[in-house]
Amino acid sequence: MFQKLVSRNEDLRRLVEKGYAVAFDGGHLIVRDIPYIDAAGALQWAAFVAKLVFVDDERVVQDDHQIYFSGGVPHNLDGTAVQNLAGGPHTIALSKNAEDVVVQRSFSNKPKTQEGSGKFANFFDKIESYAALIAGPAMSRFNVNPYSFKIDEADQEPSVFKLQDTLTSRAEIAELNRKFATDVIAIIGLGGTGSFVLDYIVKTPVKEIRAFDLDPFHVHNVFRSPGRLMPGELGKSKAEVYADRYDNFRHGLSLQPKMLDGTSASDLEGMTFAFVCVDKGSARGEIFKALVEKGIPFIDVGMGPSLSKEGLIKGMLRTSYYPPESAAAVVALGYAETQDAPEDIYRTNIQIAELNALNAAIAVIRFKQLRGFYADDVQGNSYLFDIRDLKIASDAKD
């Protein structure tokens, strides 16, 4: 990572060549060994942190003109606080590899440019500008400088993604994303809703995803799934099609051309959560039994569109959560059919991808609520979305 970024980005290379103590941590540039004067006039040392926006795997640009600082308020030689540093107290969660850098505040000092953009031309200019303001007084009084020529090429925290998740650092939600770090997710069924669940969970930093579907990928699946149709996909198993689609995106992805049933207990070993996305009641019943016996929490999704008297499609989307400590009791409430039902419009109407996507989105949002990523003021077990009025009702008690 270090050598790749330095060799492909001239501004980062110039920082290293000048002697700045450069390191990279996920989507952040760290520059250690920045001297400054504190309120008592003493010499202190801190670090700059700046957000990286990845253009591709090798090239980065700035997020904005701001910088983050791990020290206190820097002062001038006369004891006054350094001026023109807007911002204030601020924290950023870095990885364990950078635990010595504890961001305390942000600074905002727009450069004066001829075009009036208020943006630094590159990272070299940004660090140089802030170093002059913050480290300049210390360099003058104590005859020190930030050019320690130290570089940190330590490996970053391993990521499940094969691409840099740059928006996590920009949005400062790295700590929230770690809530998924140990999750091993099962997605049972890769039909319309299951394929969208897979698409959303693939982009969630869970440790591992195991998906199961025995069926082949046919034309009707194209209309009910995310992404584009690639040559040669029709007729392959859904597992193979989606494995190929997401292989270049993340690690820890295992898709198997098989359908789970009551004899599939071994396939569920190590699972921490499951999504059940099947439309056959008897299959759902067997899967429920296996999950309940294993004590694996799960969400089941269902759709019930039908034709109204006016010839328009109406109906409900259902998302039901089964907690491990009370799953059997929730199953007994009958939110989901566990017996085979007659064929309905869902089996024949292929132009409802938006309903599949919405059903999947509600399910994944509920999962992320359970993991403490999203706020959860409802805390119910079953949710119904009505197509007619776009409202969601739940079984949560007031």
XYZ file of C-alpha atoms in Angstrom:
398
model
C 0.000 0.000 0.000
C 2.692 2.527 1.011
C 4.952 1.975 -1.979
C 2.016 1.842 -4.386
C 0.616 5.184 -3.254
C 3.970 6.942 -3.061
C 5.058 5.713 -6.472
C 1.773 6.629 -8.190
C 1.110 10.009 -6.557
C 3.753 12.687 -7.056
C 2.538 14.890 -4.188
C 2.853 12.018 -1.698
C 6.277 11.155 -3.085
C 7.406 14.750 -2.544
C 6.285 14.599 1.099
C 8.395 11.489 1.651
C 11.397 12.909 -0.179
C 11.312 16.109 1.865
C 11.451 14.035 5.041
C 7.930 14.109 6.430
C 7.005 11.051 8.534
C 4.375 9.714 6.161
C 2.063 6.761 6.809
C -1.277 5.543 5.468
C -4.140 4.130 7.488
C -7.120 2.987 5.445
C -8.506 6.121 3.860
C -6.220 8.482 5.758
C -2.824 10.088 5.245
C -0.896 10.442 8.523
C 2.080 12.756 8.950
C 3.728 12.265 12.345
C 6.494 14.253 14.097
C 4.901 17.692 13.729
C 6.363 20.058 16.386
C 4.293 22.849 17.928
C 4.279 25.195 20.919
C 1.580 24.701 23.559
C -0.125 27.312 25.756
C 2.703 27.098 28.319
C 5.325 27.769 25.658
C 6.653 24.214 25.757
C 7.589 22.062 22.780
C 5.082 19.351 21.890
C 4.822 16.824 19.082
C 1.710 15.721 17.202
C 0.503 14.422 13.857
C -1.552 15.633 10.921
C -4.299 13.428 9.507
C -5.938 14.047 6.123
C -8.634 12.082 4.331
C -7.773 10.270 1.120
C -10.246 9.952 -1.733
C -9.289 7.026 -3.950
C -9.740 7.639 -7.664
C -8.707 4.033 -8.277
C -6.486 1.490 -6.518
C -3.390 3.652 -6.927
C -4.324 7.320 -7.241
C -5.708 9.565 -4.504
C -6.986 13.119 -4.284
C -7.994 15.392 -1.415
C -11.370 15.421 0.264
C -11.228 19.133 1.085
C -8.903 21.792 2.473
C -9.232 20.675 6.106
C -6.624 18.905 8.226
C -6.955 16.976 11.483
C -4.504 17.281 14.383
C -3.599 14.973 17.266
C -2.267 17.752 19.498
C -3.591 20.645 21.528
C -4.040 24.233 20.416
C -0.827 25.426 18.726
C 0.618 28.776 19.798
C 2.855 31.494 18.377
C 6.145 32.758 19.791
C 4.320 35.550 21.648
C 2.038 33.075 23.445
C -1.073 33.727 21.392
C -2.944 30.916 19.699
C -2.168 30.490 16.015
C -4.743 32.474 14.082
C -6.774 31.574 10.991
C -7.298 27.960 12.045
C -11.050 27.543 12.065
C -12.461 24.236 13.205
C -12.618 22.835 16.696
C -12.599 19.653 18.791
C -12.909 16.576 16.608
C -12.163 12.862 16.726
C -11.473 10.280 14.013
C -11.319 6.519 14.549
C -8.087 5.116 13.127
C -6.966 1.483 13.117
C -4.878 -0.265 15.759
C -1.816 0.332 13.601
C -2.199 4.053 14.260
C -3.352 3.940 17.865
C -0.565 6.362 18.847
C -2.321 9.059 16.812
C -5.353 10.364 18.718
C -7.044 13.102 16.724
C -8.252 15.909 18.969
C -9.244 18.702 16.641
C -9.802 19.833 13.070
C -8.331 22.882 11.353
C -9.679 24.770 8.354
C -7.423 27.233 6.593
C -8.291 27.863 2.969
C -5.367 28.726 0.722
C -5.421 31.938 -1.267
C -5.398 30.997 -4.926
C -5.618 33.092 -8.044
C -8.702 31.278 -9.248
C -10.311 31.661 -5.826
C -11.112 27.956 -5.476
C -10.039 27.791 -1.833
C -8.495 24.376 -2.506
C -4.934 23.187 -2.184
C -3.427 21.975 -5.419
C -2.293 18.707 -3.825
C -1.355 16.997 -0.557
C 2.178 18.381 -0.631
C 0.930 21.958 -0.695
C -1.644 21.213 2.012
C 0.872 19.717 4.473
C 3.436 22.409 3.729
C 0.877 25.150 4.391
C -0.346 23.743 7.707
C 3.202 22.887 8.799
C 4.264 26.497 8.255
C 1.411 27.781 10.411
C 1.537 25.194 13.184
C 5.132 23.966 13.289
C 6.769 27.235 12.227
C 6.965 28.828 15.701
C 8.405 25.647 17.254
C 10.945 25.327 14.460
C 12.096 28.883 15.148
C 12.284 28.684 18.961
C 13.523 25.144 19.488
C 15.525 24.578 16.291
C 13.473 21.480 15.419
C 11.683 20.434 12.262
C 9.139 17.851 11.078
C 11.589 16.180 8.704
C 12.366 12.980 10.577
C 12.472 10.910 7.356
C 10.519 8.189 9.148
C 8.136 6.126 7.055
C 5.634 3.579 8.254
C 5.008 0.793 5.770
C 3.167 -1.408 8.263
C 0.317 -3.414 6.834
C -3.091 -1.904 7.409
C -5.934 -3.684 9.117
C -6.982 -6.464 6.753
C -10.029 -5.566 4.706
C -12.643 -7.830 3.191
C -12.837 -5.467 0.240
C -10.545 -5.623 -2.755
C -11.182 -1.914 -3.361
C -10.476 0.925 -0.948
C -13.635 1.906 0.959
C -12.903 5.613 0.727
C -16.328 6.866 1.848
C -15.978 5.186 5.245
C -13.075 7.482 6.096
C -14.786 10.506 4.565
C -17.959 9.875 6.568
C -15.932 8.957 9.685
C -17.890 5.754 10.386
C -14.955 3.330 10.627
C -15.850 2.483 14.230
C -19.447 1.702 13.241
C -18.284 -0.533 10.401
C -16.256 -2.627 12.856
C -19.557 -3.834 14.334
C -19.758 -6.278 11.409
C -16.173 -7.528 11.630
C -16.978 -10.984 13.042
C -20.232 -11.666 11.202
C -20.582 -14.744 9.018
C -23.788 -14.286 7.047
C -25.919 -16.911 5.322
C -28.180 -15.886 2.435
C -30.527 -18.733 1.635
C -32.111 -18.242 -1.769
C -30.810 -15.993 -4.551
C -34.038 -15.189 -6.332
C -35.430 -11.683 -6.724
C -35.147 -10.490 -3.125
C -32.212 -12.736 -2.201
C -30.071 -11.388 -5.029
C -30.574 -7.837 -3.767
C -29.832 -8.908 -0.183
C -26.587 -10.378 -1.510
C -25.780 -7.148 -3.343
C -26.231 -5.083 -0.160
C -24.414 -7.491 2.163
C -21.492 -7.837 -0.278
C -20.943 -4.095 0.281
C -21.146 -4.449 4.056
C -17.845 -5.253 5.848
C -18.975 -8.585 7.278
C -16.273 -11.213 7.685
C -17.819 -13.812 5.409
C -20.879 -14.414 3.232
C -22.184 -17.859 2.341
C -25.073 -17.978 -0.100
C -27.080 -20.980 -1.281
C -29.320 -21.562 -4.302
C -29.663 -24.654 -6.465
C -31.589 -23.082 -9.352
C -30.186 -21.972 -12.725
C -30.089 -18.329 -13.794
C -32.822 -17.811 -16.381
C -34.233 -14.830 -18.277
C -36.813 -13.994 -15.602
C -33.997 -13.726 -13.049
C -32.382 -11.008 -15.154
C -35.425 -8.796 -14.579
C -35.334 -9.435 -10.821
C -31.670 -8.991 -9.997
C -29.135 -6.166 -9.678
C -26.419 -5.627 -12.244
C -26.125 -6.265 -15.945
C -26.459 -9.485 -17.904
C -23.070 -10.787 -18.981
C -22.546 -13.083 -21.978
C -22.828 -16.738 -21.046
C -24.631 -16.246 -17.721
C -27.994 -17.693 -18.779
C -28.270 -21.341 -17.861
C -25.488 -21.274 -15.277
C -26.355 -21.712 -11.615
C -27.280 -18.535 -9.771
C -24.447 -19.279 -7.371
C -21.901 -19.276 -10.185
C -23.328 -16.148 -11.816
C -23.214 -14.068 -8.643
C -19.864 -15.466 -7.557
C -18.389 -14.219 -10.829
C -20.071 -10.828 -10.511
C -18.701 -10.080 -7.057
C -15.365 -11.893 -7.145
C -13.390 -8.725 -7.891
C -15.142 -6.782 -5.132
C -14.470 -8.616 -1.884
C -12.978 -11.594 -0.079
C -14.873 -14.092 2.056
C -17.583 -14.889 -0.463
C -18.783 -18.465 -0.909
C -21.785 -19.192 -3.118
C -22.907 -22.792 -3.442
C -25.324 -24.309 -5.977
C -27.440 -26.108 -3.394
C -30.631 -25.498 -1.473
C -30.639 -25.876 2.280
C -33.230 -27.987 4.047
C -33.661 -29.858 7.310
C -30.577 -31.976 6.640
C -28.266 -29.016 6.105
C -27.177 -28.386 9.686
C -23.490 -28.734 8.804
C -23.767 -25.928 6.217
C -24.857 -23.572 8.998
C -21.846 -24.129 11.246
C -20.248 -20.860 12.285
C -23.064 -18.668 10.994
C -23.846 -15.587 13.074
C -26.889 -14.422 11.096
C -29.044 -15.619 8.201
C -31.388 -14.164 5.603
C -34.087 -16.549 4.375
C -35.224 -15.544 0.890
C -37.245 -18.465 -0.450
C -40.791 -18.401 -1.797
C -41.772 -21.999 -1.107
C -43.472 -22.514 2.236
C -42.328 -26.079 2.864
C -38.686 -25.180 2.139
C -38.956 -22.196 4.467
C -40.342 -24.421 7.211
C -37.378 -26.813 7.043
C -34.879 -23.952 6.990
C -36.575 -22.301 9.975
C -36.305 -25.537 11.936
C -32.578 -25.874 11.221
C -31.859 -22.256 12.144
C -33.886 -22.416 15.346
C -32.110 -25.601 16.429
C -28.735 -23.974 15.760
C -29.688 -20.835 17.669
C -28.862 -18.635 14.661
C -30.776 -15.337 14.504
C -32.377 -14.747 11.113
C -34.583 -12.523 9.008
C -37.170 -13.952 6.632
C -38.612 -11.923 3.773
C -41.820 -12.373 1.841
C -43.920 -10.673 -0.820
C -47.647 -10.953 -1.460
C -48.637 -8.917 -4.510
C -51.998 -9.491 -6.136
C -54.285 -7.781 -8.657
C -56.813 -5.303 -7.320
C -60.328 -4.940 -8.743
C -59.008 -2.071 -10.827
C -56.386 -4.347 -12.373
C -53.498 -2.727 -10.465
C -50.954 -4.544 -8.357
C -51.412 -4.223 -4.613
C -50.064 -6.152 -1.656
C -47.517 -6.300 1.125
C -43.800 -6.771 1.606
C -42.880 -8.547 4.833
C -39.676 -8.556 6.858
C -39.657 -10.752 9.970
C -36.875 -11.096 12.535
C -36.415 -14.246 14.600
C -34.215 -13.657 17.682
C -32.234 -16.701 18.859
C -33.766 -16.657 22.333
C -37.383 -16.616 21.092
C -37.264 -17.778 17.472
C -39.567 -20.747 18.011
C -42.187 -18.505 19.595
C -41.971 -16.019 16.717
C -42.285 -18.859 14.176
C -45.466 -19.943 15.982
C -46.975 -16.486 15.402
C -47.269 -17.403 11.722
C -45.793 -14.294 10.144
C -44.322 -16.461 7.370
C -45.960 -19.337 5.525
C -44.297 -22.661 6.241
C -46.602 -24.649 3.974
C -46.774 -24.496 0.186
C -49.241 -21.942 -1.163
C -50.958 -21.864 -4.578
C -49.145 -20.140 -7.414
C -49.666 -16.356 -7.309
C -48.814 -13.290 -9.325
C -45.342 -13.105 -7.760
C -44.393 -16.320 -9.547
C -45.323 -14.986 -12.993
C -44.912 -11.192 -12.980
C -41.241 -10.410 -13.558
C -41.447 -6.610 -13.669
C -41.283 -5.967 -9.900
C -37.552 -5.624 -9.322
C -38.159 -2.443 -7.314
C -40.275 -4.422 -4.827
C -37.583 -7.070 -4.528
C -34.982 -4.359 -3.941
C -37.133 -2.596 -1.339
C -37.887 -5.855 0.461
C -34.171 -6.610 0.584
C -33.306 -3.079 1.703
C -35.730 -3.219 4.633
C -34.274 -6.583 5.666
C -30.670 -5.351 5.543
C -31.549 -2.124 7.350
C -33.168 -4.221 10.098
C -30.026 -6.371 10.338
C -27.869 -3.263 10.657
C -30.172 -1.936 13.362
C -29.680 -5.168 15.280
C -25.915 -4.721 14.999
C -26.079 -1.187 16.359
C -25.184 0.529 13.088
C -28.538 2.257 12.561
C -30.696 3.765 15.281
C -33.612 1.538 16.296
C -36.600 3.149 17.986
C -39.144 0.477 16.981
C -37.535 -2.832 17.981
C -40.245 -5.054 16.573
C -40.048 -8.533 15.068
C -42.186 -8.171 11.940
C -42.678 -5.313 9.495
C -45.206 -4.929 6.693
C -44.860 -2.445 3.851
C -48.122 -1.675 2.020
C -47.667 -0.892 -1.668
C -50.849 1.200 -1.748
C -49.936 3.855 0.834
C -46.150 3.325 1.152
C -46.443 2.859 4.914
C -44.634 0.394 7.154
C -46.436 -1.197 10.103
C -44.770 -3.327 12.761
C -45.719 -5.594 15.639
C -43.689 -3.509 18.091
C -45.513 -2.653 21.291
C -45.858 1.031 22.132
